[in-house]
Structures are given as C-alpha cells and as structure tokens.
C-alpha cells in the first residue's frame, strides 16, 4: 500500500509484471541483489532463451524487476541516495555487458569491443530517469570488415536493450564519444587516442573524468583508461584558456537549458547551488590537481569531494555544503522520478505535487513549503562555495 500510494513509477513497473510483488515477501531482498549474483542469474536466464528477441526480453525483464526492487527500498526505507546510484549503476553494468555478450554470440568474429561508461553511469550516480552515457573502443583499426562487424555488434546490442515490449527499454547515449553525434559509433584504440591527442577540447577532458570500464573487453578498456590519464589529469593543471572555456560552456549550458519562465532557484540540476554547480566545482579541482593527487583520480563526485577536502583544497565547511546540495538535489530528482512528475529537475510549482514530493522524501504531511525552503537554503550555501572555487579559481 505504501509503495502504490507513494510511487507512480513503481506502480507502473509492478503493473507491467505483477509477479514481481514477490519482492516484498522477503523485505531484506528489497535492498538489492549483489552484482555478481545478478550477472550469474542473467547469464543462466539467457541460456534458456533460444531466440534473440527472447534473450532481449529476459534482459529487460530482469532490469524491470531490479528497478522495482530499488524503488521499493527507497519508498519504504528511504534508501540513501548514494546506495540508489550504486545499485542502479551496477544494474546497468550487468544488463549492458550481458547484451554485448548476446550480440557477440549472434555475430561472432575476431573483434573486441570495450564499453567505457561515462556521465552518471561512469560515476555510479545514476537516477531512475538517467540514460547510460558511454563510448565504445575496438581493438581493430585496419580491416574494414572487422570494423563493420564491430558496428553491427554494437547496433544489435542497442536493439536488444531498446526494443519496445512490456518492459521499458534502456537508452544508450553515445553523444559524449569523440566528435559527438557526427563521429563514428566506435573507434579503434589507436584512433581514439589520436583524437584526444590532436583534436579534443577541454570539456572532453572533463567528460573523461568519469570514464570507467562498463563492459566487454576489460583489458582493452584498461589500456584506454590508463592512456588517457595524461589528458584528464594534465601535468600542469588547467591553463587559463582551458579553464575559461569550461566556465563559458557551463554558463551557456545553464542559460540555454533552463526553460523559459522557470525560476532557476527551483532547478535542482542547473540552478544556483544545484548538481551542476557541485559537479563542475569538483571536476575543476580534479582537472587542476588530479595529476599530483591520486585521491582525486576517481569517477564519483562525492569520493572526489572527500579527497579534495583531505588534500586541503577546500575546507570542511565547504565540503559539507557541497555534499549536502548534491545529496538533496539527487533525492529530489529521485523523488520526482518515483512520483512520475513531468520534470525531475524541478521543485514542483503546484502545491499538491510539492506536498507529495515532500512526503516521499520523509517530510510530514503539509510540509511542501518546508522542503522548498530547505532546498533554497542548501543551494545558496553551495553556490557560495562554487563562486569561490569554480568561478574565481585560477
């Protein structure tokens, strides 16, 4: 009753597969299944699927069940936001890697693909509404037939995850790859490294701060990740030109993407003190000091923030303010997703929706305005840190 009354998102997932209500029989199971167990379970399931379409359905059905499990844990026990992000990211790891295995079995051949997780997936900070940002590196470069095979395998993997059925598809976003949407879907390791050496822009180094192994050929992925460290952690830090370029990009992005008529204070992603402020502040510190400080060479925002505090780059009060804004903004986004509100990034303008969001986040009934006030205060304090560290740093 609590789940169905609180979360339209969970109710929709349960409606697609009512048998998944069995998750509630053992309440402890609601806190998630281990990544290794999920991988083994899914591998055994797809072996029973004779057809590609059936195997894709099995992957999506398991993902549907695990999404519901995490959503139920958040609704019932207010699962901490870092655990939500970790469990959702582990789930994406398993389903993406399994889909690639199925594609390799359907299209065999001597070509290896390495999936590089990026964005929130790379940082293990996914929310319910997040796509999976990634890029793909292949071991082959000269043989056009092998390159074509790699592209066909990648396309099949995407179709397996995106196919329309009872269970929702998983969107794979390759927009952060070299040359963006204009570039090839995958590149050889040699070609990818050459691109970053010759053509890449400062924001692309920033995007690689959250790059990690996502699936496929682990050895190939490790080669790529080790050989881009010079770019994402520059030896001399950011020069003034690169830092200015990143600041201009952030300002333009916020101007263009916050909708017309929206109060920026209520936008928990791009508004002052929101997720963007926290993430870009931390990433600026990683770009400037990551070469010298090994603790900053991590993909998670909060882990990097803790390392920055330990290294004395920001003080305890500043770190606490950024952490509080990151966690509260993430909780609000997850709450909006659970309630199926139109825009997960906004504090609802409608009083009834705001009240429902507040209750979903553990506030007493009738405390919607308290939630809004709490966010505005938290964001204001975080913005002060961003103003000093991100906008004024040299």
CSV table of C-alpha atoms in Angstrom, one decimal:
chain,number,residue,atom,x,y,z
A,1,UNK,CA,0.0,0.0,0.0
A,2,UNK,CA,2.8,2.4,0.8
A,3,UNK,CA,4.6,1.7,-2.5
A,4,UNK,CA,1.5,2.1,-4.6
A,5,UNK,CA,0.3,5.2,-2.8
A,6,UNK,CA,3.7,6.9,-3.0
A,7,UNK,CA,5.3,6.0,-6.3
A,8,UNK,CA,3.5,6.0,-9.7
A,9,UNK,CA,6.9,4.9,-11.2
A,10,UNK,CA,6.9,1.7,-9.0
A,11,UNK,CA,3.2,1.1,-9.6
A,12,UNK,CA,3.8,1.2,-13.4
A,13,UNK,CA,6.7,-1.2,-13.1
A,14,UNK,CA,4.6,-3.5,-11.0
A,15,UNK,CA,1.7,-3.3,-13.4
A,16,UNK,CA,4.0,-4.5,-16.2
A,17,UNK,CA,4.9,-7.6,-14.2
A,18,UNK,CA,2.6,-8.2,-11.2
A,19,UNK,CA,4.6,-11.3,-10.2
A,20,UNK,CA,7.3,-9.0,-9.0
A,21,UNK,CA,5.3,-8.2,-6.0
A,22,UNK,CA,7.0,-11.3,-4.6
A,23,UNK,CA,10.0,-9.0,-3.9
A,24,UNK,CA,8.1,-7.8,-0.8
A,25,UNK,CA,7.8,-11.4,0.6
A,26,UNK,CA,11.4,-11.1,1.9
A,27,UNK,CA,11.8,-7.5,2.9
A,28,UNK,CA,15.6,-7.8,3.1
A,29,UNK,CA,15.7,-8.6,-0.6
A,30,UNK,CA,14.4,-5.1,-1.3
A,31,UNK,CA,17.8,-3.7,-0.6
A,32,UNK,CA,19.2,-5.2,-3.8
A,33,UNK,CA,21.0,-8.2,-5.2
A,34,UNK,CA,24.7,-8.4,-5.4
A,35,UNK,CA,26.2,-7.5,-8.8
A,36,UNK,CA,27.9,-10.9,-9.2
A,37,UNK,CA,24.6,-12.7,-8.4
A,38,UNK,CA,22.7,-10.6,-10.9
A,39,UNK,CA,25.3,-11.4,-13.6
A,40,UNK,CA,25.1,-15.1,-12.9
A,41,UNK,CA,21.3,-15.1,-12.8
A,42,UNK,CA,21.0,-13.2,-16.1
A,43,UNK,CA,23.6,-15.4,-17.8
A,44,UNK,CA,21.7,-18.5,-16.8
A,45,UNK,CA,18.4,-17.0,-18.0
A,46,UNK,CA,19.6,-16.0,-21.4
A,47,UNK,CA,21.0,-19.5,-22.0
A,48,UNK,CA,17.3,-20.7,-21.8
A,49,UNK,CA,16.3,-18.1,-24.5
A,50,UNK,CA,16.6,-19.6,-27.9
A,51,UNK,CA,15.8,-16.5,-29.9
A,52,UNK,CA,17.5,-13.1,-29.9
A,53,UNK,CA,14.2,-11.4,-29.2
A,54,UNK,CA,13.6,-13.7,-26.2
A,55,UNK,CA,17.0,-13.0,-24.8
A,56,UNK,CA,16.5,-9.3,-25.1
A,57,UNK,CA,13.1,-9.7,-23.3
A,58,UNK,CA,14.8,-11.6,-20.5
A,59,UNK,CA,17.4,-8.8,-20.0
A,60,UNK,CA,14.8,-6.1,-19.9
A,61,UNK,CA,12.5,-8.1,-17.6
A,62,UNK,CA,15.3,-8.6,-15.1
A,63,UNK,CA,16.1,-4.9,-15.3
A,64,UNK,CA,12.5,-4.1,-14.7
A,65,UNK,CA,12.4,-6.3,-11.6
A,66,UNK,CA,15.6,-4.7,-10.2
A,67,UNK,CA,14.4,-1.2,-10.9
A,68,UNK,CA,11.3,-2.0,-8.9
A,69,UNK,CA,13.3,-3.5,-6.1
A,70,UNK,CA,15.4,-0.3,-5.7
A,71,UNK,CA,12.3,1.9,-6.0
A,72,UNK,CA,10.6,-0.1,-3.3
A,73,UNK,CA,13.6,0.1,-1.0
A,74,UNK,CA,13.7,3.9,-1.4
A,75,UNK,CA,10.0,4.3,-0.8
A,76,UNK,CA,9.8,2.0,2.2
A,77,UNK,CA,13.2,2.6,3.9
A,78,UNK,CA,14.4,5.9,2.3
A,79,UNK,CA,17.4,4.1,0.9
A,80,UNK,CA,20.4,6.6,0.9
A,81,UNK,CA,20.9,8.4,-2.4
A,82,UNK,CA,24.5,7.0,-2.8
A,83,UNK,CA,23.2,3.5,-2.5
A,84,UNK,CA,20.4,4.2,-5.0
A,85,UNK,CA,23.0,5.4,-7.5
A,86,UNK,CA,25.4,2.5,-6.8
A,87,UNK,CA,22.6,-0.2,-7.2
A,88,UNK,CA,21.2,1.4,-10.4
A,89,UNK,CA,24.7,1.7,-11.9
A,90,UNK,CA,25.6,-1.9,-11.0
A,91,UNK,CA,22.3,-3.0,-12.7
A,92,UNK,CA,23.3,-1.0,-15.9
A,93,UNK,CA,26.7,-2.7,-15.8
A,94,UNK,CA,25.1,-6.1,-15.8
A,95,UNK,CA,22.5,-5.6,-18.5
A,96,UNK,CA,24.8,-3.7,-20.9
A,97,UNK,CA,27.5,-6.3,-20.6
A,98,UNK,CA,25.0,-9.2,-21.0
A,99,UNK,CA,23.5,-7.6,-24.1
A,100,UNK,CA,27.0,-7.3,-25.5
A,101,UNK,CA,27.7,-11.0,-24.8
A,102,UNK,CA,24.5,-11.9,-26.6
A,103,UNK,CA,25.4,-9.7,-29.5
A,104,UNK,CA,28.9,-11.4,-29.7
A,105,UNK,CA,27.3,-14.8,-29.7
A,106,UNK,CA,25.0,-13.8,-32.6
A,107,UNK,CA,27.7,-12.0,-34.5
A,108,UNK,CA,31.0,-13.9,-33.8
A,109,UNK,CA,34.3,-12.8,-35.1
A,110,UNK,CA,37.8,-11.6,-34.2
A,111,UNK,CA,36.9,-8.2,-33.0
A,112,UNK,CA,36.8,-6.9,-29.4
A,113,UNK,CA,34.7,-4.1,-28.0
A,114,UNK,CA,35.3,-2.2,-24.8
A,115,UNK,CA,32.4,-0.3,-23.3
A,116,UNK,CA,33.5,2.8,-21.5
A,117,UNK,CA,30.9,4.1,-19.0
A,118,UNK,CA,30.6,7.9,-18.8
A,119,UNK,CA,28.5,10.5,-17.1
A,120,UNK,CA,26.4,9.5,-14.2
A,121,UNK,CA,26.8,5.8,-15.2
A,122,UNK,CA,30.5,6.2,-15.1
A,123,UNK,CA,30.3,8.0,-11.7
A,124,UNK,CA,27.9,5.3,-10.3
A,125,UNK,CA,25.5,8.2,-9.6
A,126,UNK,CA,22.5,7.1,-11.8
A,127,UNK,CA,19.0,8.2,-11.1
A,128,UNK,CA,15.8,6.4,-12.3
A,129,UNK,CA,15.5,8.6,-15.3
A,130,UNK,CA,19.1,8.5,-16.4
A,131,UNK,CA,20.3,7.2,-19.8
A,132,UNK,CA,23.5,5.3,-20.0
A,133,UNK,CA,26.3,7.5,-21.4
A,134,UNK,CA,29.1,5.6,-23.0
A,135,UNK,CA,31.7,5.3,-25.7
A,136,UNK,CA,33.0,2.2,-27.4
A,137,UNK,CA,36.6,1.4,-28.3
A,138,UNK,CA,37.6,-1.5,-30.5
A,139,UNK,CA,40.9,-3.3,-30.9
A,140,UNK,CA,40.8,-3.3,-34.7
A,141,UNK,CA,41.7,-0.4,-37.0
A,142,UNK,CA,42.8,-1.5,-40.5
A,143,UNK,CA,40.4,-4.2,-41.6
A,144,UNK,CA,37.1,-2.6,-42.8
A,145,UNK,CA,35.2,-5.9,-42.5
A,146,UNK,CA,36.1,-6.2,-38.8
A,147,UNK,CA,35.2,-2.5,-38.2
A,148,UNK,CA,31.8,-3.2,-39.9
A,149,UNK,CA,31.4,-6.3,-37.7
A,150,UNK,CA,32.0,-4.2,-34.6
A,151,UNK,CA,29.4,-1.7,-35.7
A,152,UNK,CA,26.9,-4.4,-36.4
A,153,UNK,CA,27.5,-5.9,-33.0
A,154,UNK,CA,27.1,-2.6,-31.2
A,155,UNK,CA,23.9,-1.9,-33.1
A,156,UNK,CA,22.5,-5.3,-32.2
A,157,UNK,CA,23.4,-4.7,-28.5
A,158,UNK,CA,21.5,-1.4,-28.6
A,159,UNK,CA,18.4,-3.0,-30.2
A,160,UNK,CA,18.3,-5.7,-27.6
A,161,UNK,CA,18.1,-3.1,-24.9
A,162,UNK,CA,15.9,-0.6,-26.6
A,163,UNK,CA,13.2,-2.9,-28.2
A,164,UNK,CA,9.7,-1.9,-27.4
A,165,UNK,CA,7.9,-4.5,-25.3
A,166,UNK,CA,6.1,-4.9,-22.0
A,167,UNK,CA,9.3,-3.8,-20.2
A,168,UNK,CA,10.8,-0.4,-20.8
A,169,UNK,CA,13.9,-0.2,-23.0
A,170,UNK,CA,17.3,1.2,-21.9
A,171,UNK,CA,18.6,4.1,-23.9
A,172,UNK,CA,22.3,4.1,-24.7
A,173,UNK,CA,23.6,7.6,-25.3
A,174,UNK,CA,26.8,7.8,-27.3
A,175,UNK,CA,26.8,11.6,-27.5
A,176,UNK,CA,30.0,12.0,-25.5
A,177,UNK,CA,32.1,10.0,-27.9
A,178,UNK,CA,34.8,11.7,-30.0
A,179,UNK,CA,33.3,14.2,-32.4
A,180,UNK,CA,29.9,13.6,-30.7
A,181,UNK,CA,26.9,12.7,-32.9
A,182,UNK,CA,29.0,13.4,-36.0
A,183,UNK,CA,31.6,10.9,-35.2
A,184,UNK,CA,31.7,7.1,-35.8
A,185,UNK,CA,29.9,4.9,-33.4
A,186,UNK,CA,33.1,3.2,-32.4
A,187,UNK,CA,36.8,3.8,-33.0
A,188,UNK,CA,39.9,1.7,-32.6
A,189,UNK,CA,42.1,2.3,-29.5
A,190,UNK,CA,44.7,3.9,-31.7
A,191,UNK,CA,42.3,6.2,-33.4
A,192,UNK,CA,40.6,7.2,-30.2
A,193,UNK,CA,43.9,8.1,-28.5
A,194,UNK,CA,45.0,10.0,-31.6
A,195,UNK,CA,41.8,12.1,-31.5
A,196,UNK,CA,42.4,13.1,-27.9
A,197,UNK,CA,46.0,14.0,-28.6
A,198,UNK,CA,45.2,16.2,-31.6
A,199,UNK,CA,41.6,17.5,-31.6
A,200,UNK,CA,39.9,17.2,-28.2
A,201,UNK,CA,38.5,20.3,-26.4
A,202,UNK,CA,38.8,21.0,-22.6
A,203,UNK,CA,35.3,19.9,-21.9
A,204,UNK,CA,36.2,16.4,-23.3
A,205,UNK,CA,38.9,16.0,-20.7
A,206,UNK,CA,36.2,16.9,-18.1
A,207,UNK,CA,33.9,14.3,-19.6
A,208,UNK,CA,36.6,11.6,-19.2
A,209,UNK,CA,36.9,12.3,-15.5
A,210,UNK,CA,34.0,9.9,-15.0
A,211,UNK,CA,35.2,7.3,-17.6
A,212,UNK,CA,35.5,3.7,-16.3
A,213,UNK,CA,35.1,0.2,-17.5
A,214,UNK,CA,31.5,-0.6,-18.3
A,215,UNK,CA,31.6,-3.9,-20.2
A,216,UNK,CA,33.2,-6.0,-22.9
A,217,UNK,CA,36.9,-6.4,-23.2
A,218,UNK,CA,38.4,-5.5,-19.8
A,219,UNK,CA,42.0,-5.5,-20.9
A,220,UNK,CA,41.2,-3.2,-23.9
A,221,UNK,CA,39.3,-0.8,-21.6
A,222,UNK,CA,42.1,-0.7,-19.1
A,223,UNK,CA,44.6,0.2,-21.9
A,224,UNK,CA,42.3,3.1,-22.9
A,225,UNK,CA,41.8,4.3,-19.4
A,226,UNK,CA,45.5,4.3,-18.5
A,227,UNK,CA,46.5,6.0,-21.7
A,228,UNK,CA,44.0,9.0,-21.3
A,229,UNK,CA,45.2,9.9,-17.8
A,230,UNK,CA,47.7,12.5,-19.3
A,231,UNK,CA,44.6,14.2,-20.8
A,232,UNK,CA,42.1,14.1,-18.0
A,233,UNK,CA,44.7,14.8,-15.3
A,234,UNK,CA,47.0,17.3,-17.1
A,235,UNK,CA,50.5,17.5,-15.6
A,236,UNK,CA,50.4,21.3,-15.3
A,237,UNK,CA,46.8,21.5,-14.4
A,238,UNK,CA,44.4,23.6,-16.4
A,239,UNK,CA,45.8,26.7,-18.1
A,240,UNK,CA,43.8,29.9,-18.0
A,241,UNK,CA,42.4,29.4,-21.5
A,242,UNK,CA,41.1,25.9,-20.9
A,243,UNK,CA,39.6,27.0,-17.5
A,244,UNK,CA,37.8,30.0,-19.2
A,245,UNK,CA,36.5,27.7,-21.9
A,246,UNK,CA,34.9,25.4,-19.3
A,247,UNK,CA,33.4,28.3,-17.4
A,248,UNK,CA,31.9,29.7,-20.6
A,249,UNK,CA,30.4,26.3,-21.5
A,250,UNK,CA,28.8,26.0,-18.1
A,251,UNK,CA,27.3,29.4,-18.3
A,252,UNK,CA,25.9,28.9,-21.8
A,253,UNK,CA,24.5,25.4,-20.9
A,254,UNK,CA,22.6,26.8,-17.9
A,255,UNK,CA,21.3,29.8,-20.0
A,256,UNK,CA,20.1,27.5,-22.8
A,257,UNK,CA,18.7,24.6,-20.9
A,258,UNK,CA,16.7,26.1,-18.0
A,259,UNK,CA,13.3,26.5,-19.5
A,260,UNK,CA,11.7,29.9,-20.1
A,261,UNK,CA,9.6,31.0,-17.2
A,262,UNK,CA,11.3,28.6,-14.8
A,263,UNK,CA,12.7,30.1,-11.6
A,264,UNK,CA,16.4,29.0,-11.6
A,265,UNK,CA,16.3,28.6,-7.8
A,266,UNK,CA,13.9,25.7,-8.3
A,267,UNK,CA,16.0,23.9,-10.8
A,268,UNK,CA,18.0,21.4,-8.8
A,269,UNK,CA,20.3,20.4,-11.6
A,270,UNK,CA,21.2,23.7,-13.4
A,271,UNK,CA,20.1,26.3,-10.9
A,272,UNK,CA,22.4,28.1,-8.5
A,273,UNK,CA,23.8,25.6,-6.0
A,274,UNK,CA,22.4,22.6,-7.9
A,275,UNK,CA,24.0,19.4,-9.1
A,276,UNK,CA,25.9,21.2,-12.0
A,277,UNK,CA,27.5,23.6,-9.5
A,278,UNK,CA,28.7,20.8,-7.3
A,279,UNK,CA,29.9,18.5,-10.1
A,280,UNK,CA,31.7,21.2,-12.1
A,281,UNK,CA,33.3,22.6,-9.0
A,282,UNK,CA,34.7,19.2,-8.0
A,283,UNK,CA,35.7,18.4,-11.6
A,284,UNK,CA,37.6,21.7,-11.8
A,285,UNK,CA,39.6,20.6,-8.8
A,286,UNK,CA,40.2,17.2,-10.4
A,287,UNK,CA,41.5,18.8,-13.6
A,288,UNK,CA,43.7,21.2,-11.8
A,289,UNK,CA,45.2,18.8,-9.2
A,290,UNK,CA,44.5,15.2,-10.3
A,291,UNK,CA,47.9,14.7,-11.7
A,292,UNK,CA,49.5,15.4,-8.3
A,293,UNK,CA,46.8,13.9,-6.0
A,294,UNK,CA,45.9,10.2,-6.6
A,295,UNK,CA,42.8,10.5,-4.4
A,296,UNK,CA,41.2,12.8,-7.0
A,297,UNK,CA,41.5,10.2,-9.7
A,298,UNK,CA,38.1,8.7,-9.0
A,299,UNK,CA,34.9,8.8,-11.0
A,300,UNK,CA,32.4,9.6,-8.2
A,301,UNK,CA,31.6,13.1,-7.3
A,302,UNK,CA,31.4,12.5,-3.5
A,303,UNK,CA,34.6,10.4,-3.4
A,304,UNK,CA,36.4,13.2,-5.3
A,305,UNK,CA,35.0,15.8,-3.0
A,306,UNK,CA,36.2,13.9,0.1
A,307,UNK,CA,39.7,13.6,-1.5
A,308,UNK,CA,39.7,17.4,-2.2
A,309,UNK,CA,38.9,18.0,1.5
A,310,UNK,CA,41.5,15.6,2.7
A,311,UNK,CA,44.1,17.4,0.5
A,312,UNK,CA,43.1,20.8,1.8
A,313,UNK,CA,41.8,22.1,-1.5
A,314,UNK,CA,38.6,23.0,0.2
A,315,UNK,CA,37.8,23.2,3.9
A,316,UNK,CA,35.4,21.0,5.9
A,317,UNK,CA,32.6,23.6,5.9
A,318,UNK,CA,32.8,24.0,2.1
A,319,UNK,CA,32.8,20.2,1.5
A,320,UNK,CA,29.9,19.7,3.8
A,321,UNK,CA,27.9,22.4,1.9
A,322,UNK,CA,28.6,20.9,-1.5
A,323,UNK,CA,27.9,17.4,-0.2
A,324,UNK,CA,24.5,18.4,1.3
A,325,UNK,CA,23.5,20.1,-2.0
A,326,UNK,CA,24.5,17.1,-4.1
A,327,UNK,CA,22.6,14.7,-1.9
A,328,UNK,CA,19.5,16.8,-1.5
A,329,UNK,CA,19.3,17.5,-5.3
A,330,UNK,CA,19.7,13.8,-6.0
A,331,UNK,CA,17.0,12.9,-3.6
A,332,UNK,CA,14.7,15.4,-5.1
A,333,UNK,CA,15.3,14.1,-8.6
A,334,UNK,CA,14.8,10.6,-7.5
A,335,UNK,CA,11.6,11.6,-5.7
A,336,UNK,CA,10.3,13.3,-8.7
A,337,UNK,CA,11.0,10.2,-10.8
A,338,UNK,CA,9.3,8.0,-8.3
A,339,UNK,CA,6.2,10.2,-8.4
A,340,UNK,CA,6.5,10.4,-12.3
A,341,UNK,CA,6.5,14.2,-12.2
A,342,UNK,CA,7.0,15.9,-15.6
A,343,UNK,CA,10.4,17.3,-14.9
A,344,UNK,CA,12.6,15.5,-12.4
A,345,UNK,CA,14.9,18.5,-12.1
A,346,UNK,CA,12.3,21.0,-10.8
A,347,UNK,CA,10.9,21.7,-7.4
A,348,UNK,CA,7.2,21.4,-8.3
A,349,UNK,CA,5.3,24.7,-8.6
A,350,UNK,CA,2.0,23.0,-7.9
A,351,UNK,CA,1.4,22.9,-4.1
A,352,UNK,CA,-0.2,19.4,-4.2
A,353,UNK,CA,2.7,18.0,-6.2
A,354,UNK,CA,5.2,19.7,-3.9
A,355,UNK,CA,3.4,18.2,-0.9
A,356,UNK,CA,3.5,14.7,-2.4
A,357,UNK,CA,7.2,15.1,-3.1
A,358,UNK,CA,7.9,16.3,0.4
A,359,UNK,CA,6.1,13.2,1.8
A,360,UNK,CA,8.0,10.9,-0.5
A,361,UNK,CA,11.2,12.4,0.9
A,362,UNK,CA,10.1,11.8,4.5
A,363,UNK,CA,8.6,15.2,5.4
A,364,UNK,CA,5.4,15.2,7.5
A,365,UNK,CA,2.2,15.9,5.6
A,366,UNK,CA,1.7,19.5,4.7
A,367,UNK,CA,5.4,20.4,4.7
A,368,UNK,CA,5.9,21.0,1.0
A,369,UNK,CA,7.0,24.6,1.6
A,370,UNK,CA,9.5,23.5,4.2
A,371,UNK,CA,11.1,21.2,1.5
A,372,UNK,CA,11.4,24.2,-0.9
A,373,UNK,CA,12.8,26.4,1.8
A,374,UNK,CA,15.3,23.7,2.8
A,375,UNK,CA,16.5,23.3,-0.8
A,376,UNK,CA,16.8,27.1,-1.3
A,377,UNK,CA,18.9,27.4,1.8
A,378,UNK,CA,21.1,24.4,1.0
A,379,UNK,CA,21.6,25.6,-2.6
A,380,UNK,CA,22.5,29.1,-1.5
A,381,UNK,CA,25.3,27.8,0.7
A,382,UNK,CA,26.6,25.5,-2.0
A,383,UNK,CA,26.6,28.4,-4.5
A,384,UNK,CA,28.9,30.4,-2.3
A,385,UNK,CA,31.5,27.6,-2.5
A,386,UNK,CA,31.1,27.3,-6.3
A,387,UNK,CA,31.5,31.1,-6.6
A,388,UNK,CA,34.8,30.9,-4.8
A,389,UNK,CA,36.3,27.6,-6.1
A,390,UNK,CA,34.9,27.3,-9.6
A,391,UNK,CA,34.3,30.8,-10.9
A,392,UNK,CA,37.2,32.6,-9.1
A,393,UNK,CA,39.8,29.9,-9.2
A,394,UNK,CA,42.9,30.4,-11.4
